[in-house]
Short mmCIF file of C-alpha atoms in Angstrom, two decimals:
data_model
loop_
_atom_site.label_atom_id
_atom_site.label_comp_id
_atom_site.label_asym_id
_atom_site.label_seq_id
_atom_site.Cartn_x
_atom_site.Cartn_y
_atom_site.Cartn_z
CA MET A 1 -220.08 -40.95 -140.18
CA ASP A 2 -219.92 -37.97 -139.20
CA LYS A 3 -217.24 -36.07 -140.73
CA ASP A 4 -215.88 -35.35 -137.21
CA TYR A 5 -213.89 -38.74 -137.41
CA ILE A 6 -211.20 -37.26 -139.59
CA VAL A 7 -208.22 -36.28 -137.93
CA THR A 8 -205.67 -33.29 -139.28
CA GLU A 9 -203.42 -32.36 -136.78
CA PRO A 10 -201.52 -34.28 -134.12
CA ARG A 11 -201.82 -32.71 -130.22
CA VAL A 12 -198.59 -33.37 -128.47
CA TYR A 13 -199.03 -32.85 -124.25
CA LEU A 14 -195.58 -32.60 -122.87
CA ILE A 15 -196.63 -34.60 -119.01
CA GLY A 16 -193.35 -35.36 -117.41
CA LYS A 17 -189.54 -34.71 -117.52
CA SER A 18 -186.28 -35.07 -115.73
CA ARG A 19 -185.57 -32.78 -112.44
CA LEU A 20 -182.71 -32.05 -110.72
CA GLU A 21 -182.25 -32.50 -106.92
CA SER A 22 -180.12 -29.62 -105.89
CA ASP A 23 -179.77 -30.47 -102.60
CA MET A 24 -177.93 -33.91 -103.47
CA LEU A 25 -175.93 -32.22 -105.95
CA LYS A 26 -175.01 -29.84 -103.23
CA ALA A 27 -174.34 -33.16 -101.04
CA PHE A 28 -171.72 -34.55 -103.14
CA LEU A 29 -169.71 -31.23 -103.87
CA ASP A 30 -169.60 -30.45 -100.45
CA ASP A 31 -168.73 -34.19 -99.79
CA GLU A 32 -165.61 -33.62 -102.72
CA GLY A 33 -164.53 -30.33 -101.60
CA MET A 34 -165.87 -29.39 -105.01
CA PHE A 35 -167.70 -26.03 -106.01
CA PHE A 36 -169.98 -25.89 -108.88
CA GLU A 37 -172.65 -23.12 -110.38
CA THR A 38 -174.06 -22.67 -113.48
CA ASP A 39 -175.81 -19.83 -114.96
CA THR A 40 -178.94 -21.73 -116.22
CA LYS A 41 -181.99 -22.36 -113.88
CA ILE A 42 -183.22 -25.46 -116.33
CA ASP A 43 -182.86 -28.80 -114.63
CA ALA A 44 -181.88 -30.51 -118.00
CA GLU A 45 -179.29 -28.51 -118.72
CA ILE A 46 -177.84 -28.69 -115.45
CA LEU A 47 -177.98 -32.04 -115.36
CA ALA A 48 -176.19 -32.37 -118.72
CA GLU A 49 -173.46 -30.27 -117.10
CA THR A 50 -173.11 -32.21 -114.25
CA ALA A 51 -172.38 -35.47 -116.07
CA GLY A 52 -170.16 -33.90 -118.87
CA ARG A 53 -168.18 -32.20 -116.00
CA LEU A 54 -167.82 -35.19 -113.70
CA CYS A 55 -166.28 -37.19 -116.62
CA TYR A 56 -163.46 -35.08 -115.76
CA LEU A 57 -163.97 -33.44 -112.56
CA SER A 58 -163.90 -30.06 -114.10
CA PHE A 59 -166.62 -28.63 -111.84
CA GLY A 60 -165.75 -24.59 -111.54
CA LYS A 61 -162.81 -25.10 -114.04
CA GLY A 62 -162.99 -24.37 -118.31
CA ARG A 63 -165.81 -22.93 -119.42
CA LYS A 64 -168.47 -20.72 -117.60
CA SER A 65 -171.91 -20.58 -119.13
CA ASN A 66 -173.96 -23.41 -119.67
CA ALA A 67 -174.75 -22.79 -123.22
CA GLU A 68 -170.78 -22.52 -123.66
CA TYR A 69 -170.37 -25.70 -122.31
CA LEU A 70 -173.04 -27.61 -123.66
CA GLU A 71 -172.63 -26.78 -127.42
CA ASN A 72 -168.66 -27.63 -126.85
CA ILE A 73 -170.03 -31.05 -125.44
CA ILE A 74 -172.48 -31.47 -128.81
CA SER A 75 -170.26 -30.07 -131.17
CA SER A 76 -167.51 -32.82 -129.70
CA HIS A 77 -170.26 -35.93 -130.12
CA HIS A 78 -170.10 -36.53 -126.56
CA GLY A 79 -173.62 -37.38 -126.69
CA SER A 80 -173.72 -39.89 -123.96
CA ILE A 81 -174.27 -37.28 -121.62
CA LEU A 82 -177.55 -36.56 -122.76
CA GLU A 83 -179.08 -40.18 -122.48
CA HIS A 84 -179.52 -38.85 -118.48
CA ILE A 85 -182.28 -36.55 -119.52
CA THR A 86 -185.67 -37.37 -120.74
CA TRP A 87 -189.06 -35.92 -121.36
CA SER A 88 -192.38 -37.56 -121.82
CA PHE A 89 -195.08 -36.73 -124.55
CA LEU A 90 -198.61 -38.02 -124.41
CA ILE A 91 -199.74 -37.93 -128.27
CA THR A 92 -203.31 -38.21 -130.00
CA GLY A 93 -204.55 -37.48 -133.66
CA ILE A 94 -201.73 -39.87 -135.54
CA SER A 95 -202.19 -42.52 -137.33
CA ARG A 96 -201.11 -46.06 -136.96
CA SER A 97 -198.92 -45.28 -139.97
CA LEU A 98 -196.55 -43.03 -138.31
CA THR A 99 -196.34 -45.34 -134.96
CA HIS A 100 -195.41 -47.76 -137.58
CA GLU A 101 -192.47 -45.32 -138.32
CA LEU A 102 -192.02 -43.89 -134.55
CA ILE A 103 -191.74 -47.22 -133.00
CA ARG A 104 -188.75 -48.07 -134.96
CA HIS A 105 -186.87 -45.25 -132.76
CA ARG A 106 -186.00 -48.21 -130.04
CA ALA A 107 -182.45 -47.27 -128.01
CA GLY A 108 -183.65 -44.40 -125.55
CA PHE A 109 -187.13 -44.71 -126.27
CA ALA A 110 -190.32 -46.20 -124.58
CA TYR A 111 -193.80 -46.71 -125.94
CA SER A 112 -196.91 -46.93 -124.32
CA GLN A 113 -200.06 -47.32 -127.19
CA VAL A 114 -203.87 -47.57 -127.07
CA SER A 115 -204.64 -51.64 -127.64
CA GLN A 116 -207.24 -52.25 -130.71
CA ARG A 117 -207.22 -55.85 -128.58
CA TYR A 118 -209.05 -53.90 -125.71
CA VAL A 119 -210.58 -50.82 -126.99
CA ASP A 120 -213.54 -50.54 -128.73
CA GLU A 121 -212.94 -48.75 -132.22
CA SER A 122 -216.41 -48.44 -133.47
CA GLN A 123 -216.07 -44.54 -132.50
CA ALA A 124 -212.46 -44.57 -133.66
CA ARG A 125 -211.34 -41.00 -135.79
CA TYR A 126 -209.04 -41.07 -138.86
CA VAL A 127 -206.25 -39.11 -139.80
CA LEU A 128 -206.17 -37.32 -143.30
CA PRO A 129 -202.99 -37.74 -145.14
CA PRO A 130 -201.34 -34.37 -145.28
CA LEU A 131 -201.35 -35.05 -149.14
CA TYR A 132 -204.91 -35.53 -149.46
CA ARG A 133 -205.68 -32.06 -147.34
CA GLU A 134 -205.04 -30.02 -150.38
CA ASN A 135 -206.90 -32.14 -153.22
CA CYS A 136 -211.09 -32.57 -152.42
CA GLU A 137 -211.39 -35.15 -155.07
CA LEU A 138 -208.56 -37.34 -153.57
CA LYS A 139 -209.76 -36.76 -150.27
CA ALA A 140 -213.17 -37.76 -151.16
CA ILE A 141 -212.32 -41.19 -152.69
CA TRP A 142 -210.27 -41.39 -149.62
CA GLU A 143 -213.40 -40.67 -147.08
CA GLU A 144 -214.73 -43.36 -149.05
CA ALA A 145 -212.66 -45.55 -148.76
CA ILE A 146 -212.70 -44.80 -144.16
CA ASP A 147 -216.25 -45.27 -144.43
CA ARG A 148 -216.43 -48.48 -145.79
CA ALA A 149 -213.34 -50.01 -143.77
CA HIS A 150 -215.11 -48.64 -140.45
CA LYS A 151 -218.66 -50.30 -141.38
CA SER A 152 -216.66 -53.31 -141.90
CA TYR A 153 -215.15 -53.03 -138.62
CA CYS A 154 -218.48 -52.39 -136.79
CA THR A 155 -220.25 -55.25 -138.55
CA LEU A 156 -217.71 -57.39 -138.09
CA ALA A 157 -217.30 -56.77 -134.46
CA GLU A 158 -221.25 -57.25 -133.86
CA ALA A 159 -221.04 -60.50 -135.69
CA THR A 160 -218.26 -61.81 -134.11
CA GLU A 161 -219.69 -60.65 -130.72
CA ARG A 162 -222.73 -63.25 -131.23
CA TYR A 163 -220.68 -66.28 -132.47
CA VAL A 164 -218.16 -65.81 -129.77
CA SER A 165 -221.06 -65.79 -126.95
CA SER A 166 -222.79 -68.94 -128.51
CA LYS A 167 -219.41 -70.41 -129.05
CA TYR A 168 -217.76 -70.08 -126.29
CA PRO A 169 -219.88 -69.35 -123.69
CA GLU A 170 -217.21 -70.48 -120.66
CA LEU A 171 -215.43 -67.35 -121.69
CA THR A 172 -215.19 -63.99 -119.09
CA GLY A 173 -216.71 -60.98 -120.02
CA THR A 174 -213.17 -59.24 -120.88
CA GLU A 175 -212.11 -62.50 -122.77
CA LYS A 176 -215.13 -62.41 -125.00
CA ARG A 177 -214.17 -58.90 -125.66
CA LYS A 178 -210.86 -59.24 -126.62
CA LEU A 179 -211.34 -61.85 -128.64
CA VAL A 180 -213.76 -59.96 -130.86
CA ARG A 181 -211.70 -56.84 -130.96
CA GLN A 182 -208.21 -58.67 -131.98
CA SER A 183 -210.43 -60.06 -134.69
CA ALA A 184 -212.58 -57.47 -135.94
CA ARG A 185 -209.47 -54.90 -135.77
CA SER A 186 -207.66 -56.66 -138.61
CA VAL A 187 -210.18 -54.51 -141.04
CA LEU A 188 -208.73 -51.25 -139.70
CA PRO A 189 -206.88 -49.01 -142.06
CA ASN A 190 -203.42 -47.39 -140.95
CA ALA A 191 -205.14 -44.12 -141.36
CA CYS A 192 -206.82 -45.15 -137.87
CA GLU A 193 -206.18 -42.37 -135.06
CA THR A 194 -204.20 -43.88 -131.90
CA LYS A 195 -202.51 -42.34 -128.78
CA LEU A 196 -199.35 -42.82 -127.78
CA PHE A 197 -197.47 -42.14 -124.54
CA VAL A 198 -193.47 -41.99 -125.30
CA THR A 199 -190.57 -41.42 -123.32
CA ALA A 200 -187.12 -40.61 -124.81
CA ASN A 201 -183.74 -39.05 -123.72
CA ALA A 202 -181.78 -36.05 -124.99
CA ARG A 203 -180.02 -37.70 -127.44
CA ALA A 204 -182.64 -40.27 -128.79
CA TRP A 205 -185.12 -37.16 -129.23
CA ARG A 206 -181.92 -35.24 -131.28
CA HIS A 207 -181.64 -38.28 -133.35
CA PHE A 208 -185.63 -38.64 -134.10
CA LEU A 209 -186.06 -34.93 -134.75
CA GLU A 210 -182.77 -35.23 -137.25
CA MET A 211 -184.05 -38.14 -139.04
CA ARG A 212 -188.06 -37.47 -138.76
CA GLY A 213 -188.09 -33.60 -139.54
CA SER A 214 -186.07 -34.60 -142.43
CA ALA A 215 -187.69 -33.47 -145.97
CA HIS A 216 -187.55 -37.05 -146.91
CA ALA A 217 -189.68 -38.13 -144.19
CA ASP A 218 -193.21 -39.10 -144.44
CA ALA A 219 -195.45 -36.06 -143.99
CA GLU A 220 -197.20 -36.60 -141.05
CA ILE A 221 -194.45 -37.77 -138.93
CA ARG A 222 -192.71 -34.82 -140.24
CA ILE A 223 -195.48 -32.56 -138.28
CA LEU A 224 -195.17 -34.02 -135.52
CA ALA A 225 -191.06 -34.00 -135.40
CA ILE A 226 -191.53 -30.15 -135.77
CA LEU A 227 -194.07 -29.51 -133.20
CA ILE A 228 -191.69 -31.79 -130.24
CA ALA A 229 -188.85 -29.64 -131.80
CA LYS A 230 -190.67 -26.73 -130.72
CA ILE A 231 -191.20 -27.84 -127.59
CA LEU A 232 -188.03 -29.28 -126.35
CA LYS A 233 -186.28 -26.05 -127.77
CA GLU A 234 -188.34 -24.13 -125.26
CA GLU A 235 -187.57 -27.01 -122.97
CA SER A 236 -183.76 -26.47 -123.03
CA PRO A 237 -182.40 -23.59 -125.29
CA ASN A 238 -179.24 -24.94 -124.79
CA ILE A 239 -179.39 -28.52 -125.44
CA PHE A 240 -181.36 -28.23 -128.35
CA ALA A 241 -179.52 -24.88 -129.86
CA ASP A 242 -178.19 -26.02 -132.95
CA ILE A 243 -181.85 -27.70 -133.88
CA GLU A 244 -184.00 -25.40 -136.22
CA ILE A 245 -187.02 -25.02 -137.60
CA VAL A 246 -186.48 -23.88 -141.52
CA GLU A 247 -188.67 -23.60 -144.49
CA GLU A 248 -187.46 -25.71 -147.58
CA ASN A 249 -188.65 -26.04 -151.01
CA GLY A 250 -192.34 -24.67 -149.27
CA ILE A 251 -192.22 -27.10 -146.17
CA GLU A 252 -191.35 -26.80 -142.90
CA ILE A 253 -188.07 -28.92 -142.11
CA VAL A 254 -186.23 -29.44 -138.90
CA LYS A 255 -182.21 -29.12 -139.12
CA ALA A 256 -179.71 -30.04 -136.75
CA LYS A 257 -176.22 -28.19 -137.30
CA HIS A 258 -174.87 -31.23 -135.20
CA ILE A 259 -175.36 -34.46 -136.54
CA LYS A 260 -175.48 -37.86 -135.38
CA VAL A 261 -174.21 -36.89 -131.59
#
């Protein structure tokens, strides 16, 4: 195999997010005889503030800045209003080891992942664990193991295809390919690269960053959490104001001032 099959960094694409319908918000306020304006231009932050102010009908009252308002909401652990805002990412260059951990985050998350039952993995890529990136000897052992597994998959897929075609001629082409690939994939390692579409609300993303950005998290998923944290802090500085990326004991980690919001 060409060494181009080795992946060392994930790629994260922000492809969707919540949008404010400002005309409808104005219509609601006009119908209710209320006035509300905020100093942020970011849809996610306006939506969060609107949801919070509705709870107390505090439009136009109390805290004036969005940053101040959301800091009070988050520090008070009134996290339910953050569930109204979502961001969707398409992520590549991650291993199935990582996604086995990521999909444990259920509340507030939705996932769509490349299926090894339908997709041919004969050209698969594999994610090198961060620890092996710093040691040539360990990396060489890992590469040898990956080569063997990949060759086994390709050999099995070819042999299984011949068997299935002979044994089950009545199956359609799609059904045959699925039967072949779902069987041959059993020898693929957790390092096999996958692609994932994931959507979560702001509260769920905060929990993910808190848990998976920790120094105690698996190294690969921690790297992903840091990338996502950087994007979300740009997307909404006020919702993620207390989320920081710091260096601790020589590694980057995510720290949150307000936990379990």
